[in-house]
Amino acid sequence: MKMLLVFAHPEHQSFNGAMFQTAVDTLTAAGHEVATSDLYSMQFDPVSGRHNFLTLKNPDYFKQQLEEMHATETFGFAEDIEREMKKLEWCDLMIWQFPLWWFALPGILKGWVDRVFAMGRTYGGDRLYANGVFTGRRAMLSLTTGGPQQAYGKGGFNGDIHAILRPIHRGILQFVGFDVLQPHIVYGPVRLDQEQRTVLLAAYGSRLKHIGDERPFDVGIY
Ligand SMILES: Cc1cc2nc3c(=O)[nH]c(=O)nc-3n(C[C@H](O)[C@H](O)[C@H](O)COP(=O)(O)OP(=O)(O)OC[C@H]3O[C@@H](n4cnc5c(N)ncnc54)[C@H](O)[C@@H]3O)c2cc1C
């Protein structure tokens, strides 16, 4: 299978860095084709604007989605965006590796979505959800938290992690047609000892060996 790994952490020696490397190594060893977008190393610009496009249909009044539709028709996306779009369109399964920041994606990854998931090219018209451009492809969130697992259960002081992740699962990934796999969550790696973290990394590797066989899960209605 063709695997795209998107990595959004500023430090390669972090636990997220170890999870990303585990995914690269495990999926490559399993015979998959692996492409990566290591957003900090690439110095990916997450700020969306006029520079998303080679030329503008209406330079006097910038409206992003209209320019996205125009760029879709004229092959007019800026090179950094076009490169990421091609990876997105290439993959069968995409994994995002990130730390939970403010109950959300780190800005660099959110900005990647803002710029790369463009109207006309990745969604639009009736090409949404079950009819989406990426129908038949799968995606998984792989993330870490600062808080412990009990804080993210139903009734926990942060609330249910599945409710927190739902805007990403439903509003981004399913919106453009991806089927979503159960997220892989490591709660509070900084609270664990080295041995516990090693065990969790090995468990992640074991899951990834068979990730191609996993079925989507129901992201739920809240
Ligand atoms: C802006 C911001 C917002 C945040 N918002 C939230 C929030 O909303 N909710 C929340 O819960 N948390 C939040 N946090 C905390 C954040 O989610 C955690 O700090 C992060 O998820 C921990 O992951 P890490 O990779 O950075 O861990 P690290 O601190 O890098 O790693 C933990 C430990 O693992 C060790 N390690 C690295 N590699 C390996 C390896 N190969 N084997 C074993 N051990 C290894 C590291 O040395 C370190 O000791 C926020 C943090 C920031 C900066």
Coordinates of C-alpha atoms in Angstrom, one line a residue, residues 162 166 169 174 180-182 215-222:
H162 CA -13.5 11.1 20.8
R166 CA -14.5 14.6 16.2
H169 CA -12.3 13.1 12.1
Q174 CA -14.5 12.3 6.4
V180 CA -11.2 6.9 9.5
L181 CA -9.5 4.3 11.6
Q182 CA -9.4 4.2 15.4
R215 CA -11.7 -1.5 9.2
P216 CA -13.0 2.1 9.7
F217 CA -14.7 3.0 13.0
D218 CA -17.9 5.1 13.7
V219 CA -16.8 8.6 14.8
G220 CA -20.2 9.1 16.5
I221 CA -22.7 11.9 16.8
Y222 CA -22.4 14.2 19.8

